[in-house]
Short mmCIF file of N, CA and C in Angstrom, two decimals:
data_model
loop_
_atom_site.label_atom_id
_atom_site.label_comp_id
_atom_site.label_asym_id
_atom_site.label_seq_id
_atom_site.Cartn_x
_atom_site.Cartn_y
_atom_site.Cartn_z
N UNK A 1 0.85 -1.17 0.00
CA UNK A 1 0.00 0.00 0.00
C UNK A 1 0.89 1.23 0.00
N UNK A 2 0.49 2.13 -1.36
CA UNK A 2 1.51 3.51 -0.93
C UNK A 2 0.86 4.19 -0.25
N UNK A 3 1.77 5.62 0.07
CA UNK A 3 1.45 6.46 1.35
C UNK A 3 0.14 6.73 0.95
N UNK A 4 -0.16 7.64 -0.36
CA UNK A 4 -1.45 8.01 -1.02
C UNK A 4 -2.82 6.77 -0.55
N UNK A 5 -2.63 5.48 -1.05
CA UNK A 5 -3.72 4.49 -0.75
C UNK A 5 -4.33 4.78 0.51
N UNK A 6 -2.92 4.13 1.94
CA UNK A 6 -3.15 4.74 3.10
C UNK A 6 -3.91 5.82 3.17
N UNK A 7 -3.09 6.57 3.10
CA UNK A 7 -4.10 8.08 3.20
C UNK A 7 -5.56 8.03 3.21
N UNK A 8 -5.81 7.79 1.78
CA UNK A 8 -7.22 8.11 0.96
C UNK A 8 -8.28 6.40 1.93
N UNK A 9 -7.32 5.30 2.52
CA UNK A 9 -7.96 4.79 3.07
C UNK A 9 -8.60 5.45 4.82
N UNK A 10 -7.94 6.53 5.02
CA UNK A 10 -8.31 6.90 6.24
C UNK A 10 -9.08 8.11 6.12
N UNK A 11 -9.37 8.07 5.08
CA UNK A 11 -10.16 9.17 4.87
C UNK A 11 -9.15 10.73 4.12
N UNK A 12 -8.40 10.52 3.82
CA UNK A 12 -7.38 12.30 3.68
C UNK A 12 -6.89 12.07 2.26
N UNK A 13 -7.30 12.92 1.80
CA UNK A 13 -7.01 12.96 0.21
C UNK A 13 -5.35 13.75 0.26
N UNK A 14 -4.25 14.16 1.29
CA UNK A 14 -3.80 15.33 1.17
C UNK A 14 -2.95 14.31 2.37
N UNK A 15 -1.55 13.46 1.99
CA UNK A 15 -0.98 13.42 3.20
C UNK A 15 -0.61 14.46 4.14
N UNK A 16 -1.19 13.99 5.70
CA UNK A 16 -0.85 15.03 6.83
C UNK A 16 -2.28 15.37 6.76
N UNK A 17 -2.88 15.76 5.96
CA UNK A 17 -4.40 16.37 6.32
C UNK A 17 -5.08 16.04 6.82
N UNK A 18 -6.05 16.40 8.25
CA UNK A 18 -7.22 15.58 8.56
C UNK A 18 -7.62 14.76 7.92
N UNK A 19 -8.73 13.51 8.39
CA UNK A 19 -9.27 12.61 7.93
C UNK A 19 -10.63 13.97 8.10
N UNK A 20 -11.99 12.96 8.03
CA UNK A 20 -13.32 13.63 8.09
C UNK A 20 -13.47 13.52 10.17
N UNK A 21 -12.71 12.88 10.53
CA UNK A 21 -12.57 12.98 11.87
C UNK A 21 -12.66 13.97 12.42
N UNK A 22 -11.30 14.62 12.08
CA UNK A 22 -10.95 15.96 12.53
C UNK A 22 -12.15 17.12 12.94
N UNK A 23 -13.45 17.29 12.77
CA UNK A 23 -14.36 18.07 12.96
C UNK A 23 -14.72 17.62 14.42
N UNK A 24 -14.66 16.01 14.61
CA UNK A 24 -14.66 16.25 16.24
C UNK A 24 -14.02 17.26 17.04
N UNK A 25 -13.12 17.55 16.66
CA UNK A 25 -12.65 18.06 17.94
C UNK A 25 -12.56 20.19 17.47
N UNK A 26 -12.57 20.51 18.73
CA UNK A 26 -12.80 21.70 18.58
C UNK A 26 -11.36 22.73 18.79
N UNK A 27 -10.35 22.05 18.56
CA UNK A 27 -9.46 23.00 18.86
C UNK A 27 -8.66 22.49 17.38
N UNK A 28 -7.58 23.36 16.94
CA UNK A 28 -6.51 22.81 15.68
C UNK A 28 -5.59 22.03 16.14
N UNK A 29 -4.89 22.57 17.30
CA UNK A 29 -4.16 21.76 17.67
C UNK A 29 -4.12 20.06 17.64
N UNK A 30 -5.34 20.25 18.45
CA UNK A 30 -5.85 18.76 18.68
C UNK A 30 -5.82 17.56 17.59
N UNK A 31 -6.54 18.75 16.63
CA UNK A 31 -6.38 18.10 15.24
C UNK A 31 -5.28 17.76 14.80
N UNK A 32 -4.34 18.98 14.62
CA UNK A 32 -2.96 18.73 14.20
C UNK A 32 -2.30 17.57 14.75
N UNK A 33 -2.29 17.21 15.69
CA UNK A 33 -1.65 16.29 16.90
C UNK A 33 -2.56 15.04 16.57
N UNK A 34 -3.67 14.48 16.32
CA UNK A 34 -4.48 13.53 15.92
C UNK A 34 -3.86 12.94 14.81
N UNK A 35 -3.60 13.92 13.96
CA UNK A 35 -3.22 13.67 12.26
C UNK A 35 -1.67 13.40 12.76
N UNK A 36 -0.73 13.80 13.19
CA UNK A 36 0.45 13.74 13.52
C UNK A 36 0.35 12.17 14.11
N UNK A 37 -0.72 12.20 15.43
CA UNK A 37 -0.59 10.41 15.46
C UNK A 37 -0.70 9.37 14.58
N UNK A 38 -2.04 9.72 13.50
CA UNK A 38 -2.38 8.39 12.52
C UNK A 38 -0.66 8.42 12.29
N UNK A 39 -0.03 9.62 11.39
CA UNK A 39 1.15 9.54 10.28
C UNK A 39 2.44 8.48 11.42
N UNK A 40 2.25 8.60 12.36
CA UNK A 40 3.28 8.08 13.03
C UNK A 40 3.23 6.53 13.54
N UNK A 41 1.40 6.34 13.47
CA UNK A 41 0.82 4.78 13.13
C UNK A 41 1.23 4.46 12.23
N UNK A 42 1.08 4.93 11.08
CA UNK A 42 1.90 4.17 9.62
C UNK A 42 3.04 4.02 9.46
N UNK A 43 3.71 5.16 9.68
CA UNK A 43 5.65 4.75 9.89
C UNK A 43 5.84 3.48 10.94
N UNK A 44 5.57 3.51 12.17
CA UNK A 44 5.69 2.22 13.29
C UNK A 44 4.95 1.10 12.62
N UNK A 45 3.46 1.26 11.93
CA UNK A 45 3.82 -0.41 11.12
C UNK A 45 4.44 -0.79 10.15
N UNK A 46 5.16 0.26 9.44
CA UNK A 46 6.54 0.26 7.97
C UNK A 46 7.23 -0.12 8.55
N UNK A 47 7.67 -0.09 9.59
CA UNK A 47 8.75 -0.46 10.31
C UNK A 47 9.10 -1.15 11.02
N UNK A 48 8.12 -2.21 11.60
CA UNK A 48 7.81 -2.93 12.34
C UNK A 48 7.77 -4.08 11.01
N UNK A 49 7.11 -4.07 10.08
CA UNK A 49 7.11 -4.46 8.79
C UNK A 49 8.39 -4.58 8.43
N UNK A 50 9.10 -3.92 8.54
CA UNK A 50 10.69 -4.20 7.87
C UNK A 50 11.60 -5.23 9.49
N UNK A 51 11.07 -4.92 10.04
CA UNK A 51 11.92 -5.71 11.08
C UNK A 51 11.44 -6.96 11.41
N UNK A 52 10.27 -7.41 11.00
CA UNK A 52 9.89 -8.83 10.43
C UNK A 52 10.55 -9.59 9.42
N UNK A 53 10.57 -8.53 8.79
CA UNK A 53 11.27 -9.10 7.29
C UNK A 53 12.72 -9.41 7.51
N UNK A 54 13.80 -8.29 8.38
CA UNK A 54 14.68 -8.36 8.24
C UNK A 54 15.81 -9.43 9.06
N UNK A 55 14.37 -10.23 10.22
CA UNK A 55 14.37 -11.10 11.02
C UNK A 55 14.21 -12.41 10.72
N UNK A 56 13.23 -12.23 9.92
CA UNK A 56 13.26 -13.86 9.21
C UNK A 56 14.34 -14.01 7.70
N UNK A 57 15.23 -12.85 7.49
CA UNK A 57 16.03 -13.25 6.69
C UNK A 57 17.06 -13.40 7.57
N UNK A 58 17.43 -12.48 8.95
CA UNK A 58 18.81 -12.83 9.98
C UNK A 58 18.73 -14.11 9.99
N UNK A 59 17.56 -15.07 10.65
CA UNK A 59 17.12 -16.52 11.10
C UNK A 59 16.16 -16.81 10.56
N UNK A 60 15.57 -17.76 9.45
CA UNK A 60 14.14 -17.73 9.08
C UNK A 60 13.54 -18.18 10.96
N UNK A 61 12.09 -17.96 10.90
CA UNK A 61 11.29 -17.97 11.97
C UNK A 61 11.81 -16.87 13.20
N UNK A 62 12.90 -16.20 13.19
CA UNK A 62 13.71 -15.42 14.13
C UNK A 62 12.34 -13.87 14.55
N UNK A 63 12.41 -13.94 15.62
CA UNK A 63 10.86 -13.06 15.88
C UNK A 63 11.30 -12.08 15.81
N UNK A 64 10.83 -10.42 15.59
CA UNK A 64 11.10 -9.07 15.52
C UNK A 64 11.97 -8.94 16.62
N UNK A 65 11.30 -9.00 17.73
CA UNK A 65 11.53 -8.81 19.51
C UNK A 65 13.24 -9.23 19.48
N UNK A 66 13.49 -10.08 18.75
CA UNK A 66 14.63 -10.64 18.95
C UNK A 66 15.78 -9.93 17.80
N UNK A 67 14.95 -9.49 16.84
CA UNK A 67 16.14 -9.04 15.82
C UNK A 67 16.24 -7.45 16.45
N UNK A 68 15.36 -7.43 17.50
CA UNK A 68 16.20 -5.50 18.43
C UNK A 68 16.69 -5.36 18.84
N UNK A 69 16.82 -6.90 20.26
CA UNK A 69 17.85 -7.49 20.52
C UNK A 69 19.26 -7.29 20.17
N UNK A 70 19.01 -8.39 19.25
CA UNK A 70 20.54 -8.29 18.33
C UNK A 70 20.76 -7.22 17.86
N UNK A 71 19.89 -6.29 17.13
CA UNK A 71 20.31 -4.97 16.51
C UNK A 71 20.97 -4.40 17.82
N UNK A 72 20.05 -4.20 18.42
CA UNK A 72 20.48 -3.29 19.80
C UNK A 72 22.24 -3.43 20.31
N UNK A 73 22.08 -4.59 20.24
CA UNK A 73 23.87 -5.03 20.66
C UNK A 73 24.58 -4.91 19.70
N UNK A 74 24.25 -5.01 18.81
CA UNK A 74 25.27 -5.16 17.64
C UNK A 74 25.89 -3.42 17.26
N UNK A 75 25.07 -2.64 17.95
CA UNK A 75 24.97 -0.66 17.33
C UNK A 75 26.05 -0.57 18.81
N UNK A 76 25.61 -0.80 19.87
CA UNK A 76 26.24 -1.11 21.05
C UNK A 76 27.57 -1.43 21.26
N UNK A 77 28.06 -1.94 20.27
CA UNK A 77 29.66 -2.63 20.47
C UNK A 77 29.26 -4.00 21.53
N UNK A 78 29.80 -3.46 23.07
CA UNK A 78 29.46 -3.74 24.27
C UNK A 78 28.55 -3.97 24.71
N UNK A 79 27.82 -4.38 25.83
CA UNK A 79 26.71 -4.31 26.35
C UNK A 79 26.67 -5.25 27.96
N UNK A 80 26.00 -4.69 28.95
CA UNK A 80 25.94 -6.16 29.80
C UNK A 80 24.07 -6.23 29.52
N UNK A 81 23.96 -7.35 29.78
CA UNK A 81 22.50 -8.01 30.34
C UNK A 81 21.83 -6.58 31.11
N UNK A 82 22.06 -6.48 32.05
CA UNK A 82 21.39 -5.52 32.75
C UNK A 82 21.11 -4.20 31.71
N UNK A 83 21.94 -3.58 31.29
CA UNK A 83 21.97 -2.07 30.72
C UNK A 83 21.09 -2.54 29.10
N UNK A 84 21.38 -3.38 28.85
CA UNK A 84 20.50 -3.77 27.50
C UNK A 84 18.96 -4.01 27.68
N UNK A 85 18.66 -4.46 28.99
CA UNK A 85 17.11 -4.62 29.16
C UNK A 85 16.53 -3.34 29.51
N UNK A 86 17.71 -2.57 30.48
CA UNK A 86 16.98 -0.90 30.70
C UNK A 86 17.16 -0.23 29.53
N UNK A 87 17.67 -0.54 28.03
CA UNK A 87 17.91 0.40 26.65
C UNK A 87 16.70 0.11 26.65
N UNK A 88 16.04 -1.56 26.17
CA UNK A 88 14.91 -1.67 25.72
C UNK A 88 13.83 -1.97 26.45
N UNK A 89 13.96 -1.32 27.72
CA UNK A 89 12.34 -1.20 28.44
C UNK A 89 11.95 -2.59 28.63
N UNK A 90 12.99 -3.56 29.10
CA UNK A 90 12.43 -4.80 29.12
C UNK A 90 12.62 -5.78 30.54
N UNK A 91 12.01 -7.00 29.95
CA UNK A 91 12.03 -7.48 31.39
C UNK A 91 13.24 -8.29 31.31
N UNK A 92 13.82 -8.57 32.52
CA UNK A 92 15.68 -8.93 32.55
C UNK A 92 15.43 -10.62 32.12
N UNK A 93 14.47 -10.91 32.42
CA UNK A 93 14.41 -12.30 32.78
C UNK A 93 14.06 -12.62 30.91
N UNK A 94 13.48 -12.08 30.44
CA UNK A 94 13.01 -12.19 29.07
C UNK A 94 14.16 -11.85 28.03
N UNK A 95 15.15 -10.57 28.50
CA UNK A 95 16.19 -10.43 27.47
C UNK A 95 16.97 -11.07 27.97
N UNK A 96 17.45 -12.27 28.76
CA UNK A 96 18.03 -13.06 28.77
C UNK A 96 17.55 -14.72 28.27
N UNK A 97 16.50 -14.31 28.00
CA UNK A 97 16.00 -16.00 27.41
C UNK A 97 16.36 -15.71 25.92
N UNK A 98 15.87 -14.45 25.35
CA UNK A 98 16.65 -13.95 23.81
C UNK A 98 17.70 -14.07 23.13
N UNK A 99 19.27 -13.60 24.64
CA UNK A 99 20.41 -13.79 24.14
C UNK A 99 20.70 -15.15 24.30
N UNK A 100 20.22 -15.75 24.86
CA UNK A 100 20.33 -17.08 25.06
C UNK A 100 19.97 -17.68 23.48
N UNK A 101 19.18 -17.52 22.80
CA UNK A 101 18.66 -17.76 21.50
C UNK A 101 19.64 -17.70 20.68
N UNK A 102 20.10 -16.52 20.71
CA UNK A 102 20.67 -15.32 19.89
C UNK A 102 22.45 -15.81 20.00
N UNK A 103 23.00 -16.51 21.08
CA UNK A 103 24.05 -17.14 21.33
C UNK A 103 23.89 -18.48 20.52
N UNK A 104 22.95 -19.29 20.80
CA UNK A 104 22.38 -20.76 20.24
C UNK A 104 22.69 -20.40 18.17
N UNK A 105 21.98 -19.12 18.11
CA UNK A 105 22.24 -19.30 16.80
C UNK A 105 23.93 -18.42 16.26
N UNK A 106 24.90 -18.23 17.09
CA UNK A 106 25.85 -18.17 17.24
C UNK A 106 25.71 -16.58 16.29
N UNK A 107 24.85 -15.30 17.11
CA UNK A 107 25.25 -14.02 16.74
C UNK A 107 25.43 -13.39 17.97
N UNK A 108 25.30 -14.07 18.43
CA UNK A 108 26.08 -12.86 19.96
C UNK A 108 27.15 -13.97 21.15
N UNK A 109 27.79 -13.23 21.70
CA UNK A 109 28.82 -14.05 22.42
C UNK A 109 29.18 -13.13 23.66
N UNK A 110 29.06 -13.95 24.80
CA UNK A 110 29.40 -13.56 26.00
C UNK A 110 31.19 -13.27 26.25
N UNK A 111 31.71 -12.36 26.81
CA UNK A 111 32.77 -12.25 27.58
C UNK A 111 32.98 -11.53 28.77
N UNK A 112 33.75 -11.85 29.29
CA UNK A 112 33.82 -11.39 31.00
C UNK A 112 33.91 -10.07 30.85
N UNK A 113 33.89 -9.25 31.94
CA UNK A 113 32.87 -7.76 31.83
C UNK A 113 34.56 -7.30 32.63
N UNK A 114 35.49 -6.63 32.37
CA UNK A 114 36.88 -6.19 33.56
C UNK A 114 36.56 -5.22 34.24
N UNK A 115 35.18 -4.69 34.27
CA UNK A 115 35.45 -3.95 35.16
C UNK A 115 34.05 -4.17 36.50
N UNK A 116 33.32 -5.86 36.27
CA UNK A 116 32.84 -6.19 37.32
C UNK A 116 32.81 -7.71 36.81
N UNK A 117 33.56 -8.21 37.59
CA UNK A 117 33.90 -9.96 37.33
C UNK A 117 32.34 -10.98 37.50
N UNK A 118 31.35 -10.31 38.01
CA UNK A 118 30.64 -11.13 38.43
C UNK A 118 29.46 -11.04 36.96
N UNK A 119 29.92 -9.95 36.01
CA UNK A 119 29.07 -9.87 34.79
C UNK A 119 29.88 -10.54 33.66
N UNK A 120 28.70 -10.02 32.64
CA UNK A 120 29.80 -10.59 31.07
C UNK A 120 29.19 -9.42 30.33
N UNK A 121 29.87 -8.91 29.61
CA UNK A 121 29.43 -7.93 28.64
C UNK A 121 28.86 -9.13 27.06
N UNK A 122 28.13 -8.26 26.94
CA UNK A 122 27.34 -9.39 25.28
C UNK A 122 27.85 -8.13 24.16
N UNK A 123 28.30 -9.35 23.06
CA UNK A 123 28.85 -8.35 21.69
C UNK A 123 28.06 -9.77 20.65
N UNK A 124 28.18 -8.62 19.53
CA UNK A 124 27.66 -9.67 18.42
C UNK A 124 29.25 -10.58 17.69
N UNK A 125 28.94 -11.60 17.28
CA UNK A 125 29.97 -11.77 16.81
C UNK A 125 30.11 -11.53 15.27
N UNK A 126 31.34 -11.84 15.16
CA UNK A 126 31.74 -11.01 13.33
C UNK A 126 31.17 -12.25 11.96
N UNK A 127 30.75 -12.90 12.49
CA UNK A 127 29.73 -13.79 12.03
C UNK A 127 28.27 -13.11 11.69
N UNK A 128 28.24 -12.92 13.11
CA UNK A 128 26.69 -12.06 13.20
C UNK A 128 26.36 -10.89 12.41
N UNK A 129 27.46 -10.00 12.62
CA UNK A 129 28.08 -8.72 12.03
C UNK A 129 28.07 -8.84 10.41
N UNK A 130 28.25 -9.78 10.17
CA UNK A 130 28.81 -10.06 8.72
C UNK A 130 27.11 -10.31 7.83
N UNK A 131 26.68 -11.24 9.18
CA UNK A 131 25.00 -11.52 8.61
C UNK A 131 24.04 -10.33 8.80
N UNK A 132 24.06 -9.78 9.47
CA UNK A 132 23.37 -8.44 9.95
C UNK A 132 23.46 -7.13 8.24
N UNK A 133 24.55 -7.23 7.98
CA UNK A 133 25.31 -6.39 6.94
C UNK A 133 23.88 -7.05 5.25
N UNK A 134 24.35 -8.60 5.72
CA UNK A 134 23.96 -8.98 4.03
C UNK A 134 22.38 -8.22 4.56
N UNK A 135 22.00 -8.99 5.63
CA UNK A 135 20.31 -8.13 5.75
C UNK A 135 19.85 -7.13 5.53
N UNK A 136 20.52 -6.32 6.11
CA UNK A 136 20.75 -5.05 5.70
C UNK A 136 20.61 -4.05 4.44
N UNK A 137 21.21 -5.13 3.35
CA UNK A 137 21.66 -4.47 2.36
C UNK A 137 21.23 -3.87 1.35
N UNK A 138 19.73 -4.75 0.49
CA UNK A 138 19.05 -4.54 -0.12
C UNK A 138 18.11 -3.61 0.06
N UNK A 139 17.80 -3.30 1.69
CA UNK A 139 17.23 -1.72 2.19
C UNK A 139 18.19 -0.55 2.76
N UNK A 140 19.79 -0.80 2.42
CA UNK A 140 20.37 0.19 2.79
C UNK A 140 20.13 1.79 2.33
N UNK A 141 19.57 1.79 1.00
CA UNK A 141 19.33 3.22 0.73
C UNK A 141 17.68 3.32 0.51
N UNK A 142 16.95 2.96 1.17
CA UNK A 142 15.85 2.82 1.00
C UNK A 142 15.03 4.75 1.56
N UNK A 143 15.74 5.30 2.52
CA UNK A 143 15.39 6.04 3.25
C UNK A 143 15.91 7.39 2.36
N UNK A 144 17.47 7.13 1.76
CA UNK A 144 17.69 7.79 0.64
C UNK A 144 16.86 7.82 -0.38
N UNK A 145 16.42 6.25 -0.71
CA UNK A 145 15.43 7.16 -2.11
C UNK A 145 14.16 7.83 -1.84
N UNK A 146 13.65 7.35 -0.48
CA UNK A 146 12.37 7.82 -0.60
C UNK A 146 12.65 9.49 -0.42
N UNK A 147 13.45 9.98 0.32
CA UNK A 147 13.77 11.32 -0.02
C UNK A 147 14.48 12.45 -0.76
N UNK A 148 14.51 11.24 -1.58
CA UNK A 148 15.61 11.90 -3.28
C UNK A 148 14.77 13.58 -3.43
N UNK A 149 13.81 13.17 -3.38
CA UNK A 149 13.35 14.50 -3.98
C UNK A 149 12.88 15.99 -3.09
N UNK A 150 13.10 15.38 -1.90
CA UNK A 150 12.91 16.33 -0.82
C UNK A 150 14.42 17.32 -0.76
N UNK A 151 14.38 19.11 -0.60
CA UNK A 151 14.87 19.83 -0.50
C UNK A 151 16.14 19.43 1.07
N UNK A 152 17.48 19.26 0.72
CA UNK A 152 17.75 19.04 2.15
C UNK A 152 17.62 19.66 3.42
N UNK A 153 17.24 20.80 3.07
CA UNK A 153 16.97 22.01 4.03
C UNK A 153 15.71 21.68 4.88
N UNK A 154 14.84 20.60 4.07
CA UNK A 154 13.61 20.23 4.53
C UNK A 154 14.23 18.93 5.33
N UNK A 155 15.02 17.96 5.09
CA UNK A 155 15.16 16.63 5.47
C UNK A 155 16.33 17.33 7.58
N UNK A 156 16.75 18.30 6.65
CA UNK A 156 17.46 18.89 8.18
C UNK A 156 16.47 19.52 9.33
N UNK A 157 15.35 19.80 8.27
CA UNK A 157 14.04 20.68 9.45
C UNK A 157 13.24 19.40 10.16
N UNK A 158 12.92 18.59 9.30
CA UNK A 158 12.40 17.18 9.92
C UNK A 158 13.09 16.50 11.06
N UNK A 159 14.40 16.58 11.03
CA UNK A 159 15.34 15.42 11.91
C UNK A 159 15.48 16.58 13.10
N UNK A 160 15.53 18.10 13.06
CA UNK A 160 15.52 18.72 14.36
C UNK A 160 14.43 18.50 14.59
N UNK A 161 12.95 18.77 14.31
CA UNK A 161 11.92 18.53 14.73
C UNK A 161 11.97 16.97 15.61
N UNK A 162 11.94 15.92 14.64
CA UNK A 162 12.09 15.03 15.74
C UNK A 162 12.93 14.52 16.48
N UNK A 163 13.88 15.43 16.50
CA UNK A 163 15.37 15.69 17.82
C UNK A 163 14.24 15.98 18.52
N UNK A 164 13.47 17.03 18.68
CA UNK A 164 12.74 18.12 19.73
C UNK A 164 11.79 17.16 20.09
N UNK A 165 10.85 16.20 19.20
CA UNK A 165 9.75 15.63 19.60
C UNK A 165 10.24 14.29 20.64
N UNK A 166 10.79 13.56 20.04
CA UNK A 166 11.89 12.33 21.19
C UNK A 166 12.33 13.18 22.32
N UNK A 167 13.22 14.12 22.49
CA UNK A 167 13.68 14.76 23.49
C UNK A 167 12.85 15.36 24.76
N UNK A 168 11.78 15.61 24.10
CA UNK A 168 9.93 16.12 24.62
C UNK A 168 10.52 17.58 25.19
N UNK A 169 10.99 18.24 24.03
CA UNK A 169 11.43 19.79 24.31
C UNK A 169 11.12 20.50 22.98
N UNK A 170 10.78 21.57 23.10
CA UNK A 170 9.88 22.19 22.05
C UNK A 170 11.36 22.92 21.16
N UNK A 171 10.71 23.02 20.17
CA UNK A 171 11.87 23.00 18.81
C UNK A 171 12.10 24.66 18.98
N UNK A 172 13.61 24.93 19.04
CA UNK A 172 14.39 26.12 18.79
C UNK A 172 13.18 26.90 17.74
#
């Protein structure tokens, strides 16, 4: 489905534009911020969509949950158990049944932690690294083309904006 289909399926002839919704509510803002949520529903299932995909090509059957995991460590260098479950908001007991997986299929590898003996820091290995890359590859410029045609001045106003929106501090 392109962006347009989407769109015109939610009602908005005009990506970003209200749906016929928008008359509920009585303020613009509200609106604005409504329409700002659908657009940010569709990017999180594009993307969520690609990390299915890019999971069952890391491991066929390999679940999303697990290829963030691995992504996560692999962007990481380093990592222990503990600090990787507080990156991803998770439960300790669960991102350790993962790397446990994620070791089994020989992309991540434990080593002793020097600066607390009683941990192990988790890294991907250059195996993993190497497989992560081929996955990778065929969507490496994917984000490039879709904005071939956008002004860069615009692609630099977007990425401060959502510097400001992640950060939850209102844009310079």
């Amino acid at each position: 489905m392109t962006a347009r289909e989407s769109d015109e399926s939610r009602g908005c002839t005009t990506p970003g534009a209200p749906g016929p919704w928008a008359a509920v509510f009585d303020d613009e803002r509200t609106a604005a911020v409504r329409a700002l949520e659908l657009e940010f529903g569709e990017l999180f299932t594009h993307v969520r969509r690609l990390f299915a995909e890019n999971a069952d090509r890391l491991s066929p059957g390999m679940l999303p949950g697990a290829y963030k995991v691995f992504t996560t460590i692999a962007r990481r260098g380093e990592i222990t158990l503990s600090a990787l479950a507080e990156t991803l908001h998770s439960d300790k007991g669960q991102i350790s049944r993962t790397v446990r997986e994620l070791e089994e299929l020989q992309l991540v590898q434990r080593t002793p932690d020097p600066a607390d003996g009683r941990s192990s820091l988790l890294s991907a290995t250059p195996d993993g690294i190497r497989r992560l890359d081929a996955v990778r590859a065929p969507r490496e410029n994917s984000l490039l083309n879709a904005l071939e045609a956008w002004h860069v001045d615009d692609i630099r106003e977007l990425t401060r904006l959502l510097h400001a929106l992640s950060a939850s501090e209102a844009p310079d």
